[in-house]
Short mmCIF file of C-alpha atoms and ligand atoms in Angstrom, two decimals:
data_model
loop_
_atom_site.label_atom_id
_atom_site.label_comp_id
_atom_site.label_asym_id
_atom_site.label_seq_id
_atom_site.Cartn_x
_atom_site.Cartn_y
_atom_site.Cartn_z
CA UNK R 1 17.18 11.56 22.42
CA UNK R 2 19.86 12.44 19.87
CA UNK R 3 20.60 10.94 16.43
CA UNK R 4 22.50 12.01 13.32
CA UNK R 5 19.67 11.73 10.75
CA UNK R 6 15.97 11.66 11.67
CA UNK R 7 14.00 10.04 8.81
CA UNK R 8 10.28 10.80 8.57
CA UNK R 9 8.37 8.00 6.81
CA UNK R 10 9.00 4.28 6.39
CA UNK R 11 8.06 3.86 2.74
CA UNK R 12 10.73 2.79 0.23
CA UNK R 13 12.53 6.18 0.46
CA UNK R 14 12.86 6.25 4.23
CA UNK R 15 13.70 2.58 4.62
CA UNK R 16 16.29 2.56 1.81
CA UNK R 17 17.95 5.73 3.14
CA UNK R 18 18.02 4.26 6.64
CA UNK R 19 19.64 1.06 5.37
CA UNK R 20 22.35 2.79 3.29
CA UNK R 21 23.21 5.19 6.15
CA UNK R 22 23.29 2.34 8.65
CA UNK R 23 25.77 0.42 6.46
CA UNK R 24 27.93 3.57 6.48
CA UNK R 25 27.84 3.68 10.30
CA UNK R 26 25.51 6.70 10.46
CA UNK R 27 22.93 6.73 13.25
CA UNK R 28 19.29 7.19 12.23
CA UNK R 29 15.76 6.88 13.57
CA UNK R 30 12.70 6.35 11.35
CA UNK R 31 9.36 7.80 12.47
CA UNK R 32 6.30 6.36 10.71
CA UNK R 33 2.77 7.47 11.49
CA UNK R 34 1.10 4.23 10.37
CA UNK R 35 1.52 0.70 11.70
CA UNK R 36 4.06 -1.66 10.11
CA UNK R 37 1.24 -3.84 8.74
CA UNK R 38 -0.58 -0.84 7.25
CA UNK R 39 2.57 0.18 5.36
CA UNK R 40 3.01 -3.40 4.12
CA UNK R 41 -0.66 -3.54 3.05
CA UNK R 42 -0.31 -0.81 0.44
CA UNK R 43 -0.19 -2.20 -3.13
CA UNK R 44 1.80 0.15 -5.35
CA UNK R 45 4.62 -0.10 -7.82
CA UNK R 46 5.77 -3.14 -9.69
CA UNK R 47 8.50 -2.37 -12.25
CA UNK R 48 12.14 -1.75 -11.20
CA UNK R 49 14.88 -0.11 -13.26
CA UNK R 50 18.40 -1.61 -13.21
CA UNK R 51 19.59 1.44 -11.24
CA UNK R 52 17.11 0.57 -8.50
CA UNK R 53 18.23 -3.08 -8.55
CA UNK R 54 21.89 -2.06 -8.19
CA UNK R 55 21.05 0.25 -5.28
CA UNK R 56 19.14 -2.54 -3.53
CA UNK R 57 22.18 -4.80 -4.13
CA UNK R 58 24.38 -2.18 -2.45
CA UNK R 59 21.90 -1.95 0.43
CA UNK R 60 22.22 -5.74 0.91
CA UNK R 61 18.48 -6.37 0.53
CA UNK R 62 18.23 -7.89 -2.97
CA UNK R 63 18.64 -11.65 -2.35
CA UNK R 64 14.91 -12.46 -2.61
CA UNK R 65 14.43 -9.92 -5.41
CA UNK R 66 17.22 -11.55 -7.45
CA UNK R 67 15.56 -14.96 -6.88
CA UNK R 68 11.87 -14.08 -7.30
CA UNK R 69 11.91 -10.95 -9.49
CA UNK R 70 10.69 -11.46 -13.07
CA UNK R 71 13.21 -10.22 -15.68
CA UNK R 72 11.46 -8.42 -18.56
CA UNK R 73 13.24 -7.47 -21.81
CA UNK R 74 10.21 -5.83 -23.41
CA UNK R 75 6.52 -4.98 -23.21
CA UNK R 76 3.55 -4.63 -25.60
CA UNK R 77 1.48 -1.62 -26.57
CA UNK R 78 -1.98 -2.59 -27.81
CA UNK R 79 -3.81 -0.08 -30.04
CA UNK R 80 -6.33 -0.38 -32.88
CA UNK R 81 -6.95 -3.96 -31.70
CA UNK R 82 -3.35 -5.13 -32.22
CA UNK R 83 -0.37 -5.72 -29.92
CA UNK R 84 3.06 -4.33 -30.85
CA UNK R 85 6.22 -5.15 -28.84
CA UNK R 86 8.81 -2.68 -27.63
CA UNK R 87 12.06 -4.71 -27.44
CA UNK R 88 13.69 -2.88 -24.52
CA UNK R 89 16.90 -4.93 -24.52
CA UNK R 90 17.51 -4.71 -28.28
CA UNK R 91 16.95 -0.94 -28.19
CA UNK R 92 19.15 -0.27 -25.12
CA UNK R 93 22.10 -2.63 -25.67
CA UNK R 94 20.79 -5.29 -23.31
CA UNK R 95 19.13 -3.33 -20.53
CA UNK R 96 16.04 -4.78 -18.87
CA UNK R 97 13.56 -4.17 -16.05
CA UNK R 98 12.49 -6.48 -13.23
CA UNK R 99 8.93 -6.95 -11.97
CA UNK R 100 8.90 -7.23 -8.16
CA UNK R 101 6.19 -5.59 -6.05
CA UNK R 102 6.96 -2.51 -3.95
CA UNK R 103 5.35 -4.34 -1.04
CA UNK R 104 8.10 -6.98 -1.25
CA UNK R 105 10.85 -4.34 -1.38
CA UNK R 106 9.32 -2.73 1.71
CA UNK R 107 9.21 -6.12 3.41
CA UNK R 108 12.87 -6.81 2.58
CA UNK R 109 13.96 -3.36 3.79
CA UNK R 110 11.95 -3.66 7.02
CA UNK R 111 13.57 -7.05 7.70
CA UNK R 112 17.04 -5.56 7.17
CA UNK R 113 16.26 -2.64 9.50
CA UNK R 114 14.90 -4.94 12.22
CA UNK R 115 18.06 -7.08 11.92
CA UNK R 116 20.22 -3.96 12.25
CA UNK R 117 18.44 -2.92 15.47
CA UNK R 118 18.37 0.69 14.18
CA UNK R 119 15.46 2.57 15.77
CA UNK R 120 12.07 2.67 14.02
CA UNK R 121 8.93 4.03 15.67
CA UNK R 122 5.65 2.96 14.06
CA UNK R 123 2.43 4.80 14.90
CA UNK R 124 4.50 7.91 15.73
CA UNK R 125 1.80 10.57 15.93
CA UNK R 126 1.82 14.35 15.50
CA UNK R 127 5.35 14.42 14.12
CA UNK R 128 6.59 18.01 14.08
CA UNK R 129 9.85 19.32 12.64
CA UNK R 130 11.43 22.57 13.90
CA UNK R 131 14.65 24.62 13.59
CA UNK R 132 15.58 22.92 10.31
CA UNK R 133 16.88 26.33 9.16
CA UNK R 134 19.64 25.87 11.77
CA UNK R 135 22.35 23.26 12.29
CA UNK R 136 20.41 21.84 15.26
CA UNK R 137 17.01 20.76 13.87
CA UNK R 138 14.55 19.01 16.16
CA UNK R 139 11.72 16.52 15.74
CA UNK R 140 8.81 16.07 18.16
CA UNK R 141 6.26 13.22 18.16
CA UNK R 142 3.83 11.31 20.35
CA UNK R 143 3.90 7.56 20.88
CA UNK R 144 2.02 5.40 23.37
CA UNK R 145 0.73 8.56 25.01
CA UNK R 146 4.23 9.93 25.61
CA UNK R 147 5.72 13.05 23.98
CA UNK R 148 9.25 12.68 22.60
CA UNK R 149 11.90 15.12 21.32
CA UNK R 150 14.79 14.28 18.99
CA UNK R 151 17.89 16.43 18.45
CA UNK R 152 19.63 15.64 15.15
CA UNK R 153 21.96 16.98 12.46
CA UNK R 154 19.56 16.41 9.54
CA UNK R 155 15.91 15.59 8.90
CA UNK R 156 15.13 13.46 5.81
CA UNK R 157 11.57 14.21 4.63
CA UNK R 158 10.58 10.79 3.22
CA UNK R 159 6.93 11.15 4.24
CA UNK R 160 5.27 11.07 0.83
CA UNK R 161 2.99 13.47 -0.99
CA UNK R 162 0.68 14.05 1.99
CA UNK R 163 3.44 14.25 4.59
CA UNK R 164 4.30 17.14 6.92
CA UNK R 165 7.89 17.82 5.86
CA UNK R 166 7.25 19.67 2.60
CA UNK R 167 4.23 21.30 4.28
CA UNK R 168 6.54 22.66 7.03
CA UNK R 169 8.64 24.68 4.57
CA UNK R 170 7.76 28.41 4.47
CA UNK R 171 5.73 29.16 1.32
CA UNK R 172 8.22 31.77 0.10
CA UNK R 173 11.05 29.20 0.20
CA UNK R 174 9.50 26.60 -2.12
CA UNK R 175 8.05 26.52 -5.66
CA UNK R 176 5.67 23.77 -6.75
CA UNK R 177 4.64 22.67 -10.25
CA UNK R 178 1.52 20.54 -10.70
CA UNK R 179 -0.70 19.01 -13.38
CA UNK R 180 -3.72 16.97 -12.21
CA UNK R 181 -5.07 14.53 -14.82
CA UNK R 182 -8.88 14.38 -15.24
CA UNK R 183 -9.07 10.60 -14.68
CA UNK R 184 -7.88 7.90 -12.27
CA UNK R 185 -6.52 4.35 -12.33
CA UNK R 186 -8.67 1.56 -10.91
CA UNK R 187 -6.23 -1.20 -9.90
CA UNK R 188 -7.08 -4.84 -9.12
CA UNK R 189 -4.89 -7.61 -7.72
CA UNK R 190 -5.93 -11.26 -8.19
CA UNK R 191 -4.45 -14.73 -7.68
CA UNK R 192 -4.75 -15.57 -11.37
CA UNK R 193 -1.95 -16.19 -13.90
CA UNK R 194 -1.04 -13.07 -15.92
CA UNK R 195 -2.58 -12.98 -19.41
CA UNK R 196 0.88 -12.43 -20.93
CA UNK R 197 4.48 -13.02 -19.85
CA UNK R 198 5.20 -9.30 -20.35
CA UNK R 199 3.21 -6.14 -19.59
CA UNK R 200 0.53 -4.94 -22.00
CA UNK R 201 -0.26 -1.20 -22.11
CA UNK R 202 -3.53 -0.49 -23.94
CA UNK R 203 -4.74 2.61 -25.79
CA UNK R 204 -8.42 1.99 -26.57
CA UNK R 205 -11.36 4.31 -27.32
CA UNK R 206 -12.98 3.03 -24.11
CA UNK R 207 -9.91 4.08 -22.12
CA UNK R 208 -6.41 3.08 -21.04
CA UNK R 209 -5.73 -0.33 -19.54
CA UNK R 210 -2.62 -2.12 -18.24
CA UNK R 211 -2.05 -5.82 -17.67
CA UNK R 212 0.83 -6.30 -15.24
CA UNK R 213 1.72 -8.87 -12.61
CA UNK R 214 3.45 -9.61 -9.30
CA UNK R 215 4.39 -13.26 -9.95
CA UNK R 216 3.55 -16.09 -12.42
CA UNK R 217 0.38 -16.65 -10.37
CA UNK R 218 -0.56 -13.10 -9.33
CA UNK R 219 -2.02 -10.56 -11.75
CA UNK R 220 -2.07 -6.76 -11.31
CA UNK R 221 -4.31 -4.92 -13.80
CA UNK R 222 -5.56 -1.34 -14.19
CA UNK R 223 -8.27 0.46 -16.17
CA UNK R 224 -8.63 4.22 -16.65
CA UNK R 225 -11.70 5.39 -14.77
CA UNK R 226 -13.49 8.61 -13.89
CA UNK R 227 -12.25 10.52 -10.86
CA UNK R 228 -15.83 10.47 -9.57
CA UNK R 229 -15.97 6.64 -9.64
CA UNK R 230 -16.04 4.66 -6.40
CA UNK R 231 -14.91 1.08 -5.72
CA UNK R 232 -18.53 0.16 -5.04
CA UNK R 233 -19.40 1.06 -8.66
CA UNK R 234 -16.78 -1.43 -9.89
CA UNK R 235 -17.68 -4.98 -8.85
CA UNK R 236 -15.09 -7.51 -10.07
CA UNK R 237 -17.24 -8.63 -13.04
CA UNK R 238 -17.48 -5.06 -14.32
CA UNK R 239 -13.71 -4.61 -14.01
CA UNK R 240 -12.87 -7.79 -15.93
CA UNK R 241 -15.50 -7.13 -18.61
CA UNK R 242 -14.18 -3.59 -19.13
CA UNK R 243 -10.58 -4.81 -19.28
CA UNK R 244 -11.53 -7.44 -21.88
CA UNK R 245 -13.40 -4.78 -23.87
CA UNK R 246 -10.22 -2.69 -24.08
CA UNK R 247 -7.83 -5.55 -24.99
CA UNK R 248 -7.42 -7.03 -28.50
CA UNK R 249 -9.89 -9.93 -29.01
CA UNK R 250 -7.24 -12.67 -28.96
CA UNK R 251 -5.81 -11.57 -25.62
CA UNK R 252 -9.26 -10.92 -24.16
CA UNK R 253 -10.23 -14.49 -25.02
CA UNK R 254 -7.33 -15.93 -22.98
CA UNK R 255 -7.67 -13.62 -19.95
CA UNK R 256 -8.34 -15.65 -16.79
CA UNK R 257 -10.41 -13.70 -14.26
CA UNK R 258 -10.75 -14.17 -10.52
CA UNK R 259 -11.80 -12.42 -7.30
CA UNK R 260 -10.00 -9.20 -6.33
CA UNK R 261 -7.71 -9.54 -3.32
CA UNK R 262 -7.14 -5.78 -3.52
CA UNK R 263 -8.94 -3.07 -5.48
CA UNK R 264 -8.23 0.69 -5.30
CA UNK R 265 -8.59 3.91 -7.27
CA UNK R 266 -5.58 6.27 -7.50
CA UNK R 267 -5.63 9.82 -8.90
CA UNK R 268 -2.90 10.80 -11.39
CA UNK R 269 -0.79 13.90 -11.12
CA UNK R 270 2.55 15.34 -12.19
CA UNK R 271 4.08 17.29 -9.31
CA UNK R 272 7.51 18.67 -8.42
CA UNK R 273 8.61 20.84 -5.48
CA UNK R 274 11.81 22.87 -5.84
CA UNK R 275 14.30 22.96 -4.25
CA UNK R 276 14.62 19.70 -2.23
CA UNK R 277 16.93 21.06 0.49
CA UNK R 278 16.02 23.62 3.17
CA UNK R 279 18.98 23.97 5.53
CA UNK R 280 19.04 20.74 7.55
CA UNK R 281 15.81 19.38 5.95
CA UNK R 282 16.13 17.29 2.80
CA UNK R 283 13.11 15.99 0.86
CA UNK R 284 13.19 12.70 -1.09
CA UNK R 285 10.73 10.52 -3.00
CA UNK R 286 7.04 11.32 -3.15
CA UNK R 287 7.53 14.09 -0.57
CA UNK R 288 9.18 16.07 -3.38
CA UNK R 289 7.59 14.75 -6.58
CA UNK R 290 4.80 12.65 -8.04
CA UNK R 291 4.51 11.11 -11.51
CA UNK R 292 1.51 9.44 -13.15
CA UNK R 293 2.31 5.68 -12.81
CA UNK R 294 2.08 5.09 -16.61
CA UNK R 295 5.85 5.17 -17.02
CA UNK R 296 6.55 3.09 -13.87
CA UNK R 297 8.81 5.85 -12.52
CA UNK R 298 7.51 6.72 -9.02
CA UNK R 299 9.36 4.16 -6.99
CA UNK R 300 12.41 4.32 -9.27
CA UNK R 301 12.68 8.10 -8.82
CA UNK R 302 12.51 7.63 -5.05
CA UNK R 303 15.45 5.23 -5.41
CA UNK R 304 17.58 7.67 -7.43
CA UNK R 305 16.83 10.46 -4.92
CA UNK R 306 18.12 8.16 -2.17
CA UNK R 307 21.19 7.31 -4.25
CA UNK R 308 22.11 11.02 -4.38
CA UNK R 309 21.03 11.85 -0.81
CA UNK R 310 22.74 8.90 0.90
CA UNK R 311 26.00 9.63 -0.98
CA UNK R 312 25.86 13.31 0.05
CA UNK R 313 25.20 12.51 3.73
CA UNK R 314 27.92 9.84 3.81
CA UNK R 315 30.35 12.33 2.26
CA UNK R 316 29.39 14.96 4.87
CA UNK R 317 30.06 12.66 7.81
CA UNK R 318 33.30 11.41 6.22
CA UNK R 319 34.68 14.83 5.25
CA UNK R 320 32.78 17.38 7.39
CA UNK R 321 32.17 19.23 4.14
CA UNK R 322 28.59 19.83 2.91
CA UNK R 323 29.45 20.57 -0.75
CA UNK R 324 27.83 17.33 -1.92
CA UNK R 325 24.71 18.14 0.14
CA UNK R 326 24.66 21.51 -1.59
CA UNK R 327 24.51 19.66 -4.94
CA UNK R 328 21.78 17.19 -3.91
CA UNK R 329 18.75 19.16 -5.04
CA UNK R 330 20.24 20.13 -8.42
CA UNK R 331 21.39 16.58 -9.20
CA UNK R 332 18.10 14.94 -8.14
CA UNK R 333 15.90 17.48 -9.95
CA UNK R 334 17.80 17.06 -13.24
CA UNK R 335 16.77 13.37 -13.30
CA UNK R 336 13.31 13.99 -11.78
CA UNK R 337 12.25 16.39 -14.54
CA UNK R 338 13.27 13.94 -17.29
CA UNK R 339 11.16 11.24 -15.63
CA UNK R 340 8.29 13.72 -15.22
CA UNK R 341 8.46 14.48 -18.94
CA UNK R 342 8.51 10.79 -19.91
CA UNK R 343 5.64 9.90 -17.55
CA UNK R 344 3.54 12.81 -18.88
CA UNK R 345 4.34 11.80 -22.49
CA UNK R 346 3.39 8.12 -21.94
CA UNK R 347 0.22 9.16 -20.08
CA UNK R 348 -0.99 11.52 -22.81
CA UNK R 349 -0.08 8.92 -25.47
CA UNK R 350 -2.14 6.10 -23.95
CA UNK R 351 -5.15 7.61 -22.13
CA UNK R 352 -8.43 8.90 -23.54
CA UNK R 353 -8.40 12.68 -23.18
CA UNK R 354 -11.98 13.72 -24.10
CA UNK R 355 -11.47 17.23 -22.70
CA UNK R 356 -8.82 17.75 -25.41
CA UNK R 357 -11.37 17.11 -28.18
CA UNK R 358 -11.48 14.54 -30.98
CA UNK R 359 -8.15 15.77 -32.33
CA UNK R 360 -6.36 14.17 -29.34
CA UNK R 361 -7.39 10.70 -30.58
CA UNK R 362 -6.11 11.48 -34.10
CA UNK R 363 -2.82 12.81 -32.71
CA UNK R 364 -2.41 9.70 -30.51
CA UNK R 365 -3.10 7.43 -33.49
CA UNK R 366 -0.47 9.25 -35.55
CA UNK R 367 2.10 9.08 -32.72
CA UNK R 368 1.49 5.37 -32.14
CA UNK R 369 1.82 4.60 -35.86
CA UNK R 370 4.99 6.70 -36.05
CA UNK R 371 6.35 4.96 -32.91
CA UNK R 372 6.15 1.56 -34.56
CA UNK R 373 7.59 2.83 -37.85
CA UNK R 374 10.62 4.50 -36.22
CA UNK R 375 13.48 2.81 -34.38
CA UNK R 376 14.52 6.25 -33.12
CA UNK R 377 11.10 6.80 -31.53
CA UNK R 378 11.17 3.32 -29.98
CA UNK R 379 14.69 3.95 -28.67
CA UNK R 380 13.52 7.15 -26.92
CA UNK R 381 10.73 5.19 -25.25
CA UNK R 382 12.97 2.25 -24.33
CA UNK R 383 15.86 4.23 -22.82
CA UNK R 384 13.47 6.22 -20.63
CA UNK R 385 11.51 3.15 -19.59
CA UNK R 386 14.59 1.15 -18.50
CA UNK R 387 15.76 4.28 -16.65
CA UNK R 388 18.13 7.10 -17.57
CA UNK R 389 21.61 6.94 -16.00
CA UNK R 390 22.07 8.32 -12.47
P1 FAS A 1 5.52 6.71 0.37
O1 FAS A 1 4.26 7.53 0.22
O2 FAS A 1 5.55 5.32 -0.13
O3 FAS A 1 5.92 6.62 1.92
C1 FAS A 1 5.76 7.74 2.78
C2 FAS A 1 5.58 7.20 4.19
O4 FAS A 1 5.52 8.33 5.09
C3 FAS A 1 4.26 6.45 4.35
O5 FAS A 1 4.49 5.19 4.95
C4 FAS A 1 3.42 7.36 5.23
O6 FAS A 1 2.55 6.65 6.09
C5 FAS A 1 4.48 8.10 6.02
N1 FAS A 1 4.02 9.41 6.51
C6 FAS A 1 3.23 10.31 5.88
N2 FAS A 1 3.03 11.38 6.67
C7 FAS A 1 3.70 11.13 7.84
C8 FAS A 1 3.87 11.86 9.04
N3 FAS A 1 3.28 13.05 9.23
N4 FAS A 1 4.62 11.31 10.03
C9 FAS A 1 5.24 10.11 9.84
N5 FAS A 1 5.11 9.36 8.73
C10 FAS A 1 4.35 9.89 7.74
N6 FAS A 1 4.90 4.02 -8.62
C11 FAS A 1 5.26 3.23 -9.65
O7 FAS A 1 6.42 3.27 -10.07
N7 FAS A 1 4.32 2.38 -10.24
C12 FAS A 1 3.03 2.30 -9.76
O8 FAS A 1 2.23 1.56 -10.28
C13 FAS A 1 2.63 3.10 -8.69
N8 FAS A 1 1.35 3.03 -8.18
C14 FAS A 1 0.99 3.84 -7.12
C15 FAS A 1 -0.31 3.81 -6.58
C16 FAS A 1 -0.67 4.66 -5.51
C17 FAS A 1 -2.07 4.61 -4.94
C18 FAS A 1 0.28 5.57 -4.98
C19 FAS A 1 -0.10 6.53 -3.85
C20 FAS A 1 1.57 5.60 -5.51
C21 FAS A 1 1.93 4.74 -6.58
N9 FAS A 1 3.23 4.74 -7.11
C22 FAS A 1 3.61 3.95 -8.15
C23 FAS A 1 4.22 5.62 -6.59
C24 FAS A 1 4.76 4.98 -5.33
O9 FAS A 1 5.28 3.72 -5.63
C25 FAS A 1 5.75 5.95 -4.76
O10 FAS A 1 6.61 6.46 -5.76
C26 FAS A 1 6.57 5.35 -3.64
O11 FAS A 1 5.70 4.82 -2.69
C27 FAS A 1 7.42 6.48 -3.08
O12 FAS A 1 7.96 6.07 -1.89
P2 FAS A 1 8.16 7.10 -0.68
O13 FAS A 1 8.82 8.32 -1.21
O14 FAS A 1 8.79 6.31 0.40
O15 FAS A 1 6.68 7.58 -0.28
C1 PHB A 2 2.35 -2.36 -11.72
O1 PHB A 2 2.68 -3.54 -11.94
O2 PHB A 2 1.74 -2.00 -10.67
C2 PHB A 2 2.68 -1.30 -12.75
C3 PHB A 2 3.49 -1.63 -13.81
C4 PHB A 2 3.81 -0.66 -14.76
C5 PHB A 2 3.27 0.62 -14.63
C6 PHB A 2 2.45 0.94 -13.55
C7 PHB A 2 2.14 -0.03 -12.61
O3 PHB A 2 3.57 1.57 -15.57
#
């Protein structure tokens, strides 16, 4: 078969790109190796920048988000047993973030794609990309026991950190930068009301913790854990007791606990691959970069990549000129590296870093005290958290 843009991966990157290109009359196919339900079953991000909201508005998939999303104008940082608020809106002339689960965004984007009748193949196996160093790239895959070939103009590598697109690029054509953190995040989802109306990030000697949410009745919480930990070592009671031990006493006393409806451990890394374009192959989202989730940037970076990539592809098909495509990697990386820096900074500020020695705790204490004595320091945090301009 033939299409204009073959998109590999039906996470937020692939689905959002497919929707924006479809609205511009550009033909696409999405190939996803997992089932639709498996993709919907992944619990991931929760906080959306205004830039992401505006892009979802433009994609025509934000009705439910605008109704159900929780508008947040600030969040707390709890350290030395006390909560301190970062007033995002006051520090950024009225900007805010919205809490709305990535699962729901994926659901809304899938519904839009199904309504558009654009082609999506779930459980597409052994996807292989070839000739992307030419103007006639090809994609092969297996589905229902049949082998298929796609001729296209471009391949969008939206297949995440473990996908095949970045892995298909010759080693001498790509440079990667990586920092793996020596701890993980144990996340738990429960049908219990959040302990606070806004998020609480915790720096405690026992470790980092985060109290977030998905709705007024659905809590999403995390605790820093060892990379060698397993889910079996963390029964619900241990999770809740550890979370309470890291929170200030007043908040701990009001925390309502309940059974986990999802529990998972995620490693943390900072990762960037440069460049993001290889002839007719363009990488976007987690296929090109990973941030530790502390700064709530992963999903939002995927969105800004798709903002740049969709505009460049639309311009190419409108003008026949690939100048904008030639600028894609530079534009996206400029914003990616600033989000990488912020996510690294927030991660090293809030997590226990025993391998860095006792001095790391003293340095964190000094930075947290300075943060809440300085409007300039709070403004730096706030303008990065609400999202830097595209
Ligand atoms: P995704 O990984 O979401 O999607 C890639 C898709 O490609 C997947 O559906 C995959 O099945 C498919 N694929 C892979 N290989 C393929 C192949 N060979 N053929 C076909 N399809 C293939 N971000 C935040 O902002 N806050 C958070 O709290 C947060 N928590 C996270 C927790 C975890 C465990 C993980 C892994 C990520 C988390 N993130 C978080 C980041 C996350 O939200 C990503 O930024 C976001 O999913 C990026 O979207 P995509 O680029 O579409 O990649
Ligand atoms: C979440 O709600 O899953 C979440 C929120 C903020 C973060 C990370 C995760 O920084």
